[in-house]
Amino acid sequence: MMLSDAMEDYLKAIYRLQSETGTPVSTSAIAEEVEKTAPTVTSMVQNLAERGLVEREKYKGVELTPEGETVALEVVRHHRLLEAYLTEQLDYSWVDVHEEADTLEHHISEEFEQRVAEMLGDPDVDPHGDPIPGADLRPLDGDETTPLSDHDAGDRVVVSRVRDRDEAELAYLDDAGIRPGTVVDVVNVAPFGMVTVRIDGDEQSLPEAVARTIRVRPARADRTPTEGVSDA
Amino acid sequence: MMLSDAMEDYLKAIYRLQSETGTPVSTSAIAEEVEKTAPTVTSMVQNLAERGLVEREKYKGVELTPEGETVALEVVRHHRLLEAYLTEQLDYSWVDVHEEADTLEHHISEEFEQRVAEMLGDPDVDPHGDPIPGADLRPLDGDETTPLSDHDAGDRVVVSRVRDRDEAELAYLDDAGIRPGTVVDVVNVAPFGMVTVRIDGDEQSLPEAVARTIRVRPARADRTPTEGVSDA
DNA sequence: GTCGTGGATTAGACGTGTCTAATGAATAAG
DNA sequence: CTTATTCATTAGACACGTCTAATCCACGAC
Ligand SMILES: [Mn+2]
Ligand SMILES: [Mn+2]
Ligand SMILES: [Mn+2]
Ligand SMILES: [Mn+2]
């Protein structure tokens, strides 16, 4: 099936929204995600439904079919492999890679995908900590991470993934030394505004808007997998 | 100026045809090069003329303006850098790179171009021996090479460039051990058909259709630049 | 239950790149 | 010169992705 860039972007958007909420996705949510108007989305969604890539209930919402999900996973795989490749092989900063990958994801061949994956040793996360779908395009596991802003003073957590779309935000995080793998101690959570954390001994405060986009997992005490859930 | 992939491809086509013949380019020649119908070409050429990228004389032909040539050179630079990059860094065969580059050339950023060029050490030819325009996009020098088929028995020549668009042909050349830099002794030129050559001691015959697409330069006796024209 | 309102869809339009069919221009052959 | 042939252009159509304006539907407030 020959799909346009636009169609791929809509499928990716629906995929993302669907994974976030678990429920059918609204026209307006898609419109916001792809930065198009609602009627534009309606007509594209009709098109995708005719091709069997989404299931649609009028006035209700839209869901990916298994085929649609596979396409979305392919695009996401391209995107995240490219991000990894650009940072590791071409010396891009993780701040800039998203935009470049967002275009290239639609234009690389299967061969390119394979060679890049091989060159990188089949990585399973991209530079922002987002999981890279495998070549088989099986659905990804559910996300176990929690927003940093949901944690309490005293918690010790490890940064798992950060949002990759906002360059200013990434630059901020980069500067703060926050990236996947960073160990963070939550020092204080003020009711409304700042989250104060300690990183590498330094204390600093993060606006809640930022803390909400940093996804973390519990730091198991000093890397000893004592009470780990299945990790194999 | 925001140009579509299609416009870039037409400009590249006009550029190629113009460098080959030196004269204004006909609608039908462009049509053949881009694999579109003549009316399609006419309308695109009108569009390009309105944008000041080509100079057009109705029923006569079309020529690039300096701005149009600059765009063409940019696309050609992308194409050839990508080909070099794919072969050198991603282990592509020179047989396959053309197609991949033909798409990607329209979708890489200036940053990508720069990083690739840097990574490769600013190469000046691509894997097929075609010159890569510099970052300044100055027009390329004229081509000094001659078709192998124009040579006579007894000539010793060095392969300079081969045609990159025909994968079957490239596979053939690859197999024959013919690539840029290969030293070739012309053993015999039959009036119509074969050109017999010696490469690395082995004699083999090439169909004239192939010999015509292999561009060579004289092998200066054993790499001693005695009677060289200006080479600095 | 009715109704108002917000979100979704339909209607209708436009720009782009492409096509086929019809027409027009340049030129080579007589 | 006139004409036949070839090549280019114009005319008109279509698919696609997008928009704005008009209409429609669902659902929460009453
Ligand atoms: Mn995209
Ligand atoms: Mn990412
Ligand atoms: Mn191209
Ligand atoms: Mn080439």
Short mmCIF file of C-alpha atoms (C1' of nucleotides) and ligand atoms in Angstrom, two decimals:
data_model
loop_
_atom_site.label_atom_id
_atom_site.label_comp_id
_atom_site.label_asym_id
_atom_site.label_seq_id
_atom_site.Cartn_x
_atom_site.Cartn_y
_atom_site.Cartn_z
CA MET A 1 0.00 0.00 0.00
CA MET A 2 1.37 3.38 -1.02
CA LEU A 3 0.73 5.95 1.70
CA SER A 4 1.47 9.66 1.55
CA ASP A 5 3.57 11.45 4.14
CA ALA A 6 0.39 13.09 5.35
CA MET A 7 -1.36 9.78 5.92
CA GLU A 8 1.62 8.44 7.81
CA ASP A 9 1.66 11.50 10.02
CA TYR A 10 -2.03 11.11 10.85
CA LEU A 11 -1.56 7.46 11.71
CA LYS A 12 1.37 8.32 13.92
CA ALA A 13 -0.66 11.01 15.63
CA ILE A 14 -3.57 8.67 16.24
CA TYR A 15 -1.16 6.09 17.54
CA ARG A 16 0.35 8.49 20.03
CA LEU A 17 -2.98 9.79 21.26
CA GLN A 18 -4.39 6.31 21.52
CA SER A 19 -1.45 5.10 23.59
CA GLU A 20 -1.78 8.05 25.90
CA THR A 21 -5.45 7.68 26.66
CA GLY A 22 -6.36 4.12 25.73
CA THR A 23 -9.66 5.39 24.36
CA PRO A 24 -10.87 6.28 20.85
CA VAL A 25 -9.35 9.47 19.59
CA SER A 26 -11.34 12.61 18.80
CA THR A 27 -11.14 14.65 15.63
CA SER A 28 -10.10 17.73 17.55
CA ALA A 29 -7.30 15.89 19.34
CA ILE A 30 -5.90 14.72 16.02
CA ALA A 31 -6.32 18.19 14.59
CA GLU A 32 -4.24 19.65 17.36
CA GLU A 33 -1.59 16.96 17.09
CA VAL A 34 -1.08 17.32 13.34
CA GLU A 35 -1.75 21.07 13.29
CA LYS A 36 -4.55 20.95 10.74
CA THR A 37 -8.19 22.03 10.92
CA ALA A 38 -10.97 19.70 12.04
CA PRO A 39 -12.60 19.31 8.60
CA THR A 40 -9.25 18.39 7.15
CA VAL A 41 -8.91 15.71 9.75
CA THR A 42 -12.41 14.40 9.13
CA SER A 43 -11.72 13.96 5.46
CA MET A 44 -8.38 12.31 6.00
CA VAL A 45 -9.85 10.00 8.59
CA GLN A 46 -12.55 8.98 6.12
CA ASN A 47 -9.83 8.21 3.66
CA LEU A 48 -7.92 6.11 6.19
CA ALA A 49 -11.10 4.28 7.14
CA GLU A 50 -11.75 3.37 3.50
CA ARG A 51 -8.29 1.89 3.36
CA GLY A 52 -8.92 -0.16 6.46
CA LEU A 53 -6.29 1.59 8.54
CA VAL A 54 -8.66 3.01 11.13
CA GLU A 55 -12.02 2.05 12.57
CA ARG A 56 -14.31 4.98 12.78
CA GLU A 57 -17.53 5.70 14.58
CA LYS A 58 -18.99 8.91 13.34
CA TYR A 59 -19.19 11.64 15.94
CA LYS A 60 -17.50 9.27 18.36
CA GLY A 61 -13.89 8.81 17.51
CA VAL A 62 -11.33 6.78 15.70
CA GLU A 63 -9.07 3.83 16.50
CA LEU A 64 -6.27 2.19 14.58
CA THR A 65 -6.93 -1.20 13.07
CA PRO A 66 -4.11 -3.73 13.46
CA GLU A 67 -2.93 -2.77 9.97
CA GLY A 68 -3.04 0.90 10.87
CA GLU A 69 -1.10 0.24 14.01
CA THR A 70 1.54 -1.63 12.07
CA VAL A 71 2.00 1.33 9.76
CA ALA A 72 2.21 3.67 12.72
CA LEU A 73 4.79 1.45 14.36
CA GLU A 74 6.83 1.42 11.20
CA VAL A 75 6.85 5.20 11.07
CA VAL A 76 7.68 5.43 14.75
CA ARG A 77 10.48 2.93 14.26
CA HIS A 78 11.89 5.03 11.46
CA HIS A 79 11.61 8.18 13.52
CA ARG A 80 13.31 6.84 16.60
CA LEU A 81 16.01 4.92 14.74
CA LEU A 82 16.80 8.08 12.84
CA GLU A 83 17.02 10.08 16.03
CA ALA A 84 19.38 7.54 17.50
CA TYR A 85 21.42 7.45 14.33
CA LEU A 86 21.69 11.20 14.00
CA THR A 87 22.90 11.62 17.56
CA GLU A 88 25.25 8.68 17.58
CA GLN A 89 26.73 8.78 14.13
CA LEU A 90 26.32 12.33 12.93
CA ASP A 91 26.96 14.14 16.17
CA TYR A 92 23.57 15.82 16.36
CA SER A 93 22.40 17.08 19.69
CA TRP A 94 19.30 15.34 21.05
CA VAL A 95 17.74 18.79 21.02
CA ASP A 96 17.70 18.98 17.22
CA VAL A 97 17.06 15.48 16.03
CA HIS A 98 13.31 15.42 16.27
CA GLU A 99 12.61 17.79 13.43
CA GLU A 100 15.04 16.15 11.03
CA ALA A 101 13.63 12.71 11.85
CA ASP A 102 10.10 13.94 11.40
CA THR A 103 10.73 14.51 7.72
CA LEU A 104 13.12 11.68 6.97
CA GLU A 105 10.91 9.07 8.63
CA HIS A 106 8.75 9.09 5.50
CA HIS A 107 11.54 8.85 2.99
CA ILE A 108 13.94 6.13 3.98
CA SER A 109 13.80 2.70 2.39
CA GLU A 110 13.58 -0.61 4.17
CA GLU A 111 17.19 -1.13 3.29
CA PHE A 112 18.19 2.11 4.93
CA GLU A 113 16.21 1.22 8.01
CA GLN A 114 17.93 -2.15 8.25
CA ARG A 115 21.40 -0.81 7.76
CA VAL A 116 20.94 1.90 10.34
CA ALA A 117 19.51 -0.56 12.85
CA GLU A 118 22.43 -2.87 12.28
CA MET A 119 24.99 -0.10 12.53
CA LEU A 120 23.54 0.90 15.90
CA GLY A 121 23.26 -2.66 17.17
CA ASP A 122 19.47 -2.67 17.24
CA PRO A 123 18.97 -0.13 19.97
CA ASP A 124 15.77 -0.32 21.94
CA VAL A 125 15.42 3.28 22.97
CA ASP A 126 15.98 6.57 21.21
CA PRO A 127 17.93 9.51 22.65
CA HIS A 128 14.88 10.75 24.54
CA GLY A 129 14.28 7.36 26.12
CA ASP A 130 11.37 6.43 23.88
CA PRO A 131 11.21 2.76 22.97
CA ILE A 132 12.02 1.81 19.37
CA PRO A 133 9.61 -0.74 17.89
CA GLY A 134 11.37 -3.88 16.66
CA ALA A 135 11.71 -4.80 13.01
CA ASP A 136 8.78 -7.19 13.48
CA LEU A 137 6.57 -4.21 14.38
CA ARG A 138 4.95 -5.94 17.33
CA PRO A 139 3.03 -3.51 19.53
CA LEU A 140 5.15 -1.95 22.24
CA ASP A 141 4.69 -2.88 25.87
CA GLY A 142 2.72 -0.50 28.03
CA ASP A 143 4.56 2.40 29.55
CA GLU A 144 5.45 1.77 33.20
CA THR A 145 6.86 5.21 33.84
CA THR A 146 5.33 8.01 35.89
CA PRO A 147 5.62 11.78 35.60
CA LEU A 148 8.25 13.27 37.88
CA SER A 149 5.63 15.72 39.06
CA ASP A 150 3.64 12.87 40.60
CA HIS A 151 6.40 11.99 43.04
CA ASP A 152 6.93 13.03 46.62
CA ALA A 153 9.79 14.51 48.56
CA GLY A 154 12.24 11.77 49.45
CA ASP A 155 11.69 9.67 46.34
CA ARG A 156 14.72 8.63 44.38
CA VAL A 157 13.96 8.05 40.71
CA VAL A 158 15.70 7.49 37.40
CA VAL A 159 14.75 9.54 34.36
CA SER A 160 13.30 7.22 31.76
CA ARG A 161 12.02 9.40 28.96
CA VAL A 162 11.51 13.04 28.15
CA ARG A 163 9.35 14.79 25.61
CA ASP A 164 11.17 15.20 22.31
CA ARG A 165 9.08 17.74 20.50
CA ASP A 166 9.87 20.96 22.28
CA GLU A 167 13.38 22.11 21.50
CA ALA A 168 13.39 24.85 24.14
CA GLU A 169 12.36 22.36 26.78
CA LEU A 170 15.04 19.90 25.68
CA ALA A 171 17.68 22.59 25.78
CA TYR A 172 16.54 23.39 29.29
CA LEU A 173 16.76 19.77 30.39
CA ASP A 174 20.10 19.33 28.70
CA ASP A 175 21.40 22.26 30.64
CA ALA A 176 19.93 20.92 33.87
CA GLY A 177 21.72 17.62 33.29
CA ILE A 178 18.47 15.74 32.97
CA ARG A 179 18.41 12.94 30.41
CA PRO A 180 17.45 9.28 30.34
CA GLY A 181 19.40 7.50 33.04
CA THR A 182 19.88 10.53 35.27
CA VAL A 183 19.25 9.75 38.96
CA VAL A 184 17.07 12.35 40.61
CA ASP A 185 16.23 12.85 44.28
CA VAL A 186 12.99 14.66 44.88
CA VAL A 187 13.68 17.24 47.57
CA ASN A 188 10.47 19.16 47.70
CA VAL A 189 7.18 19.41 45.86
CA ALA A 190 5.40 22.72 46.32
CA PRO A 191 1.60 22.53 45.98
CA PHE A 192 1.45 24.53 42.79
CA GLY A 193 4.71 25.50 41.30
CA MET A 194 8.19 24.16 41.56
CA VAL A 195 9.55 20.70 42.06
CA THR A 196 12.90 20.86 43.76
CA VAL A 197 15.31 18.04 43.00
CA ARG A 198 18.89 17.06 43.65
CA ILE A 199 20.97 15.88 40.73
CA ASP A 200 24.60 14.95 41.21
CA GLY A 201 24.60 16.82 44.49
CA ASP A 202 23.18 20.01 42.99
CA GLU A 203 19.75 21.20 43.99
CA GLN A 204 17.56 22.83 41.43
CA SER A 205 13.94 23.69 40.90
CA LEU A 206 11.86 22.71 37.92
CA PRO A 207 8.59 24.32 36.89
CA GLU A 208 5.70 21.90 37.22
CA ALA A 209 5.03 22.17 33.46
CA VAL A 210 8.45 20.67 32.86
CA ALA A 211 8.37 18.16 35.70
CA ARG A 212 5.17 16.76 34.23
CA THR A 213 6.84 15.85 30.96
CA ILE A 214 9.76 14.03 32.58
CA ARG A 215 8.86 10.37 32.93
CA VAL A 216 10.70 8.40 35.55
CA ARG A 217 10.86 4.99 37.14
CA PRO A 218 11.78 4.15 40.71
CA ALA A 219 15.51 3.89 41.37
CA ARG A 220 15.92 0.43 42.81
CA ALA A 221 18.29 0.93 45.67
CA ASP A 222 21.74 1.24 44.13
CA ARG A 223 21.14 -0.94 41.10
CA THR A 224 20.58 -4.13 43.10
CA PRO A 225 17.71 -5.98 41.48
CA THR A 226 16.38 -7.45 44.71
CA GLU A 227 12.67 -7.01 44.46
CA GLY A 228 12.53 -6.51 40.71
CA VAL A 229 9.49 -7.35 38.71
CA SER A 230 10.25 -9.59 35.76
CA ASP A 231 13.11 -7.88 33.98
CA ALA A 232 14.29 -10.65 31.73
CA MET B 1 11.99 30.01 -1.61
CA MET B 2 10.06 26.84 -0.87
CA LEU B 3 10.33 24.39 -3.75
CA SER B 4 8.57 21.06 -4.11
CA ASP B 5 10.37 17.81 -4.75
CA ALA B 6 8.95 17.89 -8.25
CA MET B 7 10.36 21.33 -9.00
CA GLU B 8 13.77 20.30 -7.71
CA ASP B 9 13.72 17.24 -9.94
CA TYR B 10 12.88 19.30 -13.00
CA LEU B 11 15.66 21.75 -12.26
CA LYS B 12 18.10 18.91 -11.80
CA ALA B 13 16.96 17.38 -15.09
CA ILE B 14 17.35 20.66 -16.95
CA TYR B 15 20.76 21.09 -15.37
CA ARG B 16 21.91 17.71 -16.54
CA LEU B 17 20.61 18.12 -20.07
CA GLN B 18 22.04 21.59 -20.31
CA SER B 19 25.50 20.44 -19.22
CA GLU B 20 25.41 17.63 -21.73
CA THR B 21 24.51 19.68 -24.76
CA GLY B 22 25.35 23.27 -23.89
CA THR B 23 22.21 24.39 -25.69
CA PRO B 24 18.69 25.28 -24.52
CA VAL B 25 16.74 22.24 -23.46
CA SER B 26 13.60 21.00 -25.20
CA THR B 27 10.33 20.09 -23.56
CA SER B 28 10.53 16.56 -24.83
CA ALA B 29 14.04 16.06 -23.51
CA ILE B 30 12.92 17.12 -20.06
CA ALA B 31 9.84 14.94 -20.34
CA GLU B 32 11.98 11.93 -21.03
CA GLU B 33 14.42 12.72 -18.23
CA VAL B 34 11.76 13.16 -15.55
CA GLU B 35 9.42 10.53 -17.00
CA LYS B 36 6.40 12.80 -17.33
CA THR B 37 4.31 13.82 -20.35
CA ALA B 38 5.13 16.87 -22.43
CA PRO B 39 2.14 18.97 -21.30
CA THR B 40 3.09 18.31 -17.70
CA VAL B 41 6.56 19.60 -18.44
CA THR B 42 5.24 22.68 -20.21
CA SER B 43 3.16 23.63 -17.24
CA MET B 44 5.92 23.04 -14.73
CA VAL B 45 8.36 24.98 -16.86
CA GLN B 46 5.93 27.90 -16.94
CA ASN B 47 5.79 27.74 -13.19
CA LEU B 48 9.59 27.70 -12.90
CA ALA B 49 9.83 30.62 -15.31
CA GLU B 50 7.43 32.67 -13.19
CA ARG B 51 9.65 32.03 -10.22
CA GLY B 52 12.69 33.20 -12.11
CA LEU B 53 14.42 29.84 -12.04
CA VAL B 54 14.46 29.30 -15.79
CA GLU B 55 14.50 31.47 -18.86
CA ARG B 56 12.05 30.29 -21.42
CA GLU B 57 11.52 30.94 -25.09
CA LYS B 58 8.25 29.48 -26.20
CA TYR B 59 8.60 26.69 -28.74
CA LYS B 60 12.36 27.05 -28.45
CA GLY B 61 13.59 25.74 -25.18
CA VAL B 62 14.52 26.50 -21.65
CA GLU B 63 17.68 27.43 -19.77
CA LEU B 64 18.43 27.75 -16.08
CA THR B 65 18.88 31.22 -14.68
CA PRO B 66 21.77 31.62 -12.24
CA GLU B 67 19.27 31.14 -9.39
CA GLY B 68 17.91 28.03 -11.03
CA GLU B 69 21.38 26.67 -11.50
CA THR B 70 22.17 27.27 -7.86
CA VAL B 71 19.13 25.28 -6.82
CA ALA B 72 20.10 22.50 -9.20
CA LEU B 73 23.61 22.44 -7.82
CA GLU B 74 22.27 22.22 -4.31
CA VAL B 75 20.15 19.22 -5.22
CA VAL B 76 23.04 17.60 -7.07
CA ARG B 77 25.29 18.22 -4.07
CA HIS B 78 22.78 16.53 -1.82
CA HIS B 79 22.43 13.62 -4.20
CA ARG B 80 26.12 12.95 -4.59
CA LEU B 81 27.02 13.53 -0.97
CA LEU B 82 24.30 11.09 -0.01
CA GLU B 83 25.61 8.52 -2.45
CA ALA B 84 29.08 8.89 -1.02
CA TYR B 85 27.76 8.71 2.50
CA LEU B 86 25.63 5.65 1.90
CA THR B 87 28.49 3.71 0.36
CA GLU B 88 31.14 4.79 2.83
CA GLN B 89 29.27 4.83 6.09
CA LEU B 90 26.31 2.54 5.60
CA ASP B 91 27.93 -0.10 3.49
CA TYR B 92 25.68 0.33 0.49
CA SER B 93 26.88 -0.95 -2.84
CA TRP B 94 27.43 1.75 -5.46
CA VAL B 95 24.86 -0.17 -7.49
CA ASP B 96 22.00 0.71 -5.13
CA VAL B 97 22.74 4.16 -3.86
CA HIS B 98 21.27 6.17 -6.68
CA GLU B 99 17.66 5.41 -5.98
CA GLU B 100 17.89 6.06 -2.26
CA ALA B 101 19.70 9.33 -2.87
CA ASP B 102 17.15 10.39 -5.45
CA THR B 103 14.48 10.57 -2.77
CA LEU B 104 16.52 11.74 0.18
CA GLU B 105 18.13 14.58 -1.77
CA HIS B 106 14.92 16.55 -1.32
CA HIS B 107 14.48 15.93 2.37
CA ILE B 108 17.73 16.54 4.18
CA SER B 109 18.38 19.78 6.01
CA GLU B 110 21.34 22.07 5.58
CA GLU B 111 22.58 20.78 8.90
CA PHE B 112 22.45 17.21 7.67
CA GLU B 113 24.28 18.17 4.50
CA GLN B 114 27.01 19.86 6.48
CA ARG B 115 27.51 17.07 8.93
CA VAL B 116 27.67 14.48 6.21
CA ALA B 117 30.16 16.52 4.24
CA GLU B 118 32.30 16.97 7.31
CA MET B 119 32.13 13.30 8.25
CA LEU B 120 33.34 12.39 4.76
CA GLY B 121 36.04 15.05 4.69
CA ASP B 122 34.41 17.09 1.93
CA PRO B 123 34.80 14.59 -0.87
CA ASP B 124 34.90 15.95 -4.39
CA VAL B 125 33.55 12.99 -6.25
CA ASP B 126 30.77 10.50 -5.59
CA PRO B 127 31.08 6.72 -5.92
CA HIS B 128 30.41 6.88 -9.65
CA GLY B 129 33.08 9.49 -10.20
CA ASP B 130 30.69 12.40 -10.58
CA PRO B 131 31.94 15.66 -9.11
CA ILE B 132 30.23 16.95 -5.97
CA PRO B 133 29.47 20.67 -6.06
CA GLY B 134 31.05 22.55 -3.18
CA ALA B 135 29.09 24.09 -0.33
CA ASP B 136 29.40 27.44 -2.09
CA LEU B 137 27.48 26.00 -5.05
CA ARG B 138 29.78 27.48 -7.64
CA PRO B 139 29.20 26.00 -11.10
CA LEU B 140 31.26 22.88 -11.73
CA ASP B 141 34.15 22.90 -14.17
CA GLY B 142 33.57 21.50 -17.60
CA ASP B 143 33.94 17.79 -18.03
CA GLU B 144 37.27 16.84 -19.61
CA THR B 145 36.50 13.17 -19.92
CA THR B 146 35.79 11.22 -23.09
CA PRO B 147 33.69 8.12 -23.70
CA LEU B 148 35.70 4.92 -23.70
CA SER B 149 34.04 4.05 -26.99
CA ASP B 150 35.83 7.01 -28.65
CA HIS B 151 39.25 5.57 -28.01
CA ASP B 152 41.49 3.50 -30.22
CA ALA B 153 43.33 0.26 -29.82
CA GLY B 154 46.53 0.89 -27.91
CA ASP B 155 45.21 3.71 -25.74
CA ARG B 156 45.71 3.42 -22.01
CA VAL B 157 43.05 5.27 -20.05
CA VAL B 158 41.74 5.64 -16.50
CA VAL B 159 38.06 5.33 -15.76
CA SER B 160 36.79 8.65 -14.50
CA ARG B 161 33.03 8.35 -14.20
CA VAL B 162 30.28 5.91 -15.02
CA ARG B 163 26.55 6.35 -15.38
CA ASP B 164 24.78 5.90 -12.07
CA ARG B 165 21.17 5.48 -13.06
CA ASP B 166 21.10 2.01 -14.51
CA GLU B 167 21.47 -0.61 -11.82
CA ALA B 168 21.90 -3.48 -14.25
CA GLU B 169 24.67 -1.64 -16.01
CA LEU B 170 26.39 -0.84 -12.74
CA ALA B 171 26.19 -4.44 -11.63
CA TYR B 172 27.79 -5.39 -14.93
CA LEU B 173 30.61 -2.89 -14.50
CA ASP B 174 31.11 -3.90 -10.91
CA ASP B 175 31.51 -7.45 -12.01
CA ALA B 176 33.89 -6.45 -14.80
CA GLY B 177 36.05 -4.62 -12.25
CA ILE B 178 35.38 -1.28 -13.88
CA ARG B 179 35.05 1.68 -11.51
CA PRO B 180 36.52 5.14 -11.19
CA GLY B 181 40.28 4.79 -11.05
CA THR B 182 40.47 1.53 -12.95
CA VAL B 183 43.24 1.51 -15.56
CA VAL B 184 42.06 0.18 -18.90
CA ASP B 185 44.04 -0.75 -22.02
CA VAL B 186 42.06 -0.62 -25.20
CA VAL B 187 42.92 -3.76 -27.14
CA ASN B 188 40.54 -3.60 -30.03
CA VAL B 189 37.63 -1.55 -31.28
CA ALA B 190 35.38 -3.33 -33.72
CA PRO B 191 33.57 -1.07 -36.18
CA PHE B 192 30.12 -1.72 -34.76
CA GLY B 193 30.00 -3.82 -31.69
CA MET B 194 32.45 -4.71 -29.04
CA VAL B 195 35.27 -2.81 -27.46
CA THR B 196 37.89 -5.22 -26.20
CA VAL B 197 39.92 -4.06 -23.24
CA ARG B 198 42.52 -5.38 -20.85
CA ILE B 199 41.99 -4.79 -17.14
CA ASP B 200 44.45 -6.13 -14.62
CA GLY B 201 45.80 -8.48 -17.23
CA ASP B 202 42.38 -9.88 -18.14
CA GLU B 203 40.92 -9.25 -21.54
CA GLN B 204 37.22 -8.69 -21.89
CA SER B 205 34.77 -7.29 -24.38
CA LEU B 206 32.25 -4.59 -23.69
CA PRO B 207 29.18 -3.83 -25.79
CA GLU B 208 29.45 -0.44 -27.42
CA ALA B 209 26.31 0.70 -25.54
CA VAL B 210 28.19 0.22 -22.30
CA ALA B 211 31.54 1.51 -23.54
CA ARG B 212 29.85 4.75 -24.48
CA THR B 213 28.71 5.44 -20.92
CA ILE B 214 32.15 4.89 -19.41
CA ARG B 215 33.97 8.21 -19.30
CA VAL B 216 37.72 8.10 -19.15
CA ARG B 217 40.78 10.32 -19.12
CA PRO B 218 44.18 9.53 -20.56
CA ALA B 219 46.46 7.57 -18.25
CA ARG B 220 49.52 9.78 -17.95
CA ALA B 221 52.42 7.42 -18.22
CA ASP B 222 52.72 5.77 -14.84
CA ARG B 223 51.36 8.66 -12.77
CA THR B 224 54.24 11.02 -13.57
CA PRO B 225 52.74 14.45 -14.10
CA THR B 226 55.27 15.53 -16.72
CA GLU B 227 53.21 17.19 -19.38
CA GLY B 228 50.15 17.89 -17.24
CA VAL B 229 47.85 20.76 -18.01
CA SER B 230 47.26 22.98 -15.00
CA ASP B 231 46.31 20.58 -12.24
CA ALA B 232 46.67 22.88 -9.23
"C1'" DG C 1 -37.75 15.59 28.20
"C1'" DT C 2 -36.12 19.98 25.93
"C1'" DC C 3 -32.63 22.79 24.51
"C1'" DG C 4 -28.29 25.11 23.96
"C1'" DT C 5 -23.72 24.59 22.93
"C1'" DG C 6 -19.49 22.62 21.43
"C1'" DG C 7 -17.56 19.50 18.60
"C1'" DA C 8 -17.99 16.95 14.08
"C1'" DT C 9 -19.33 16.68 9.58
"C1'" DT C 10 -20.69 18.27 4.99
"C1'" DA C 11 -20.42 21.71 1.24
"C1'" DG C 12 -17.80 24.06 -1.60
"C1'" DA C 13 -13.49 26.00 -2.92
"C1'" DC C 14 -8.47 26.23 -4.11
"C1'" DG C 15 -3.49 25.12 -5.36
"C1'" DT C 16 -0.46 21.59 -7.07
"C1'" DG C 17 0.98 18.07 -10.09
"C1'" DT C 18 -0.46 15.10 -13.21
"C1'" DC C 19 -3.00 13.24 -17.37
"C1'" DT C 20 -5.41 12.96 -22.39
"C1'" DA C 21 -7.31 15.30 -26.26
"C1'" DA C 22 -7.33 19.21 -29.13
"C1'" DT C 23 -4.92 22.89 -31.21
"C1'" DG C 24 -0.98 25.60 -32.68
"C1'" DA C 25 3.88 26.64 -34.34
"C1'" DA C 26 8.31 25.59 -36.61
"C1'" DT C 27 10.57 23.44 -39.99
"C1'" DA C 28 11.98 20.04 -43.46
"C1'" DA C 29 10.55 18.08 -47.85
"C1'" DG C 30 8.64 18.75 -51.92
"C1'" DC D 1 6.22 28.72 -51.59
"C1'" DT D 2 3.24 25.18 -49.77
"C1'" DT D 3 2.52 21.45 -47.05
"C1'" DA D 4 3.29 17.49 -44.00
"C1'" DT D 5 5.25 16.20 -39.90
"C1'" DT D 6 6.84 16.80 -35.54
"C1'" DC D 7 7.00 18.95 -31.45
"C1'" DA D 8 4.92 22.29 -28.02
"C1'" DT D 9 1.19 24.45 -26.01
"C1'" DT D 10 -3.55 25.07 -24.49
"C1'" DA D 11 -7.92 23.13 -22.78
"C1'" DG D 12 -10.05 20.58 -19.67
"C1'" DA D 13 -10.14 17.04 -16.27
"C1'" DC D 14 -8.88 14.60 -11.92
"C1'" DA D 15 -6.81 13.17 -7.29
"C1'" DC D 16 -5.00 14.97 -3.20
"C1'" DG D 17 -4.59 17.69 0.85
"C1'" DT D 18 -5.94 21.65 2.58
"C1'" DC D 19 -9.05 25.61 3.95
"C1'" DT D 20 -13.59 28.45 5.50
"C1'" DA D 21 -18.47 28.58 6.04
"C1'" DA D 22 -22.58 26.19 6.83
"C1'" DT D 23 -24.94 22.54 8.93
"C1'" DC D 24 -25.63 18.75 11.99
"C1'" DC D 25 -25.51 15.81 16.14
"C1'" DA D 26 -24.81 14.47 21.11
"C1'" DC D 27 -25.02 15.38 25.56
"C1'" DG D 28 -25.12 18.01 29.86
"C1'" DA D 29 -27.91 21.74 32.11
"C1'" DC D 30 -32.06 22.62 33.21
MN MN E 1 6.45 13.25 9.93
MN MN E 2 12.51 10.83 20.31
MN MN E 3 14.83 13.29 -6.91
MN MN E 4 26.29 9.21 -8.62
#
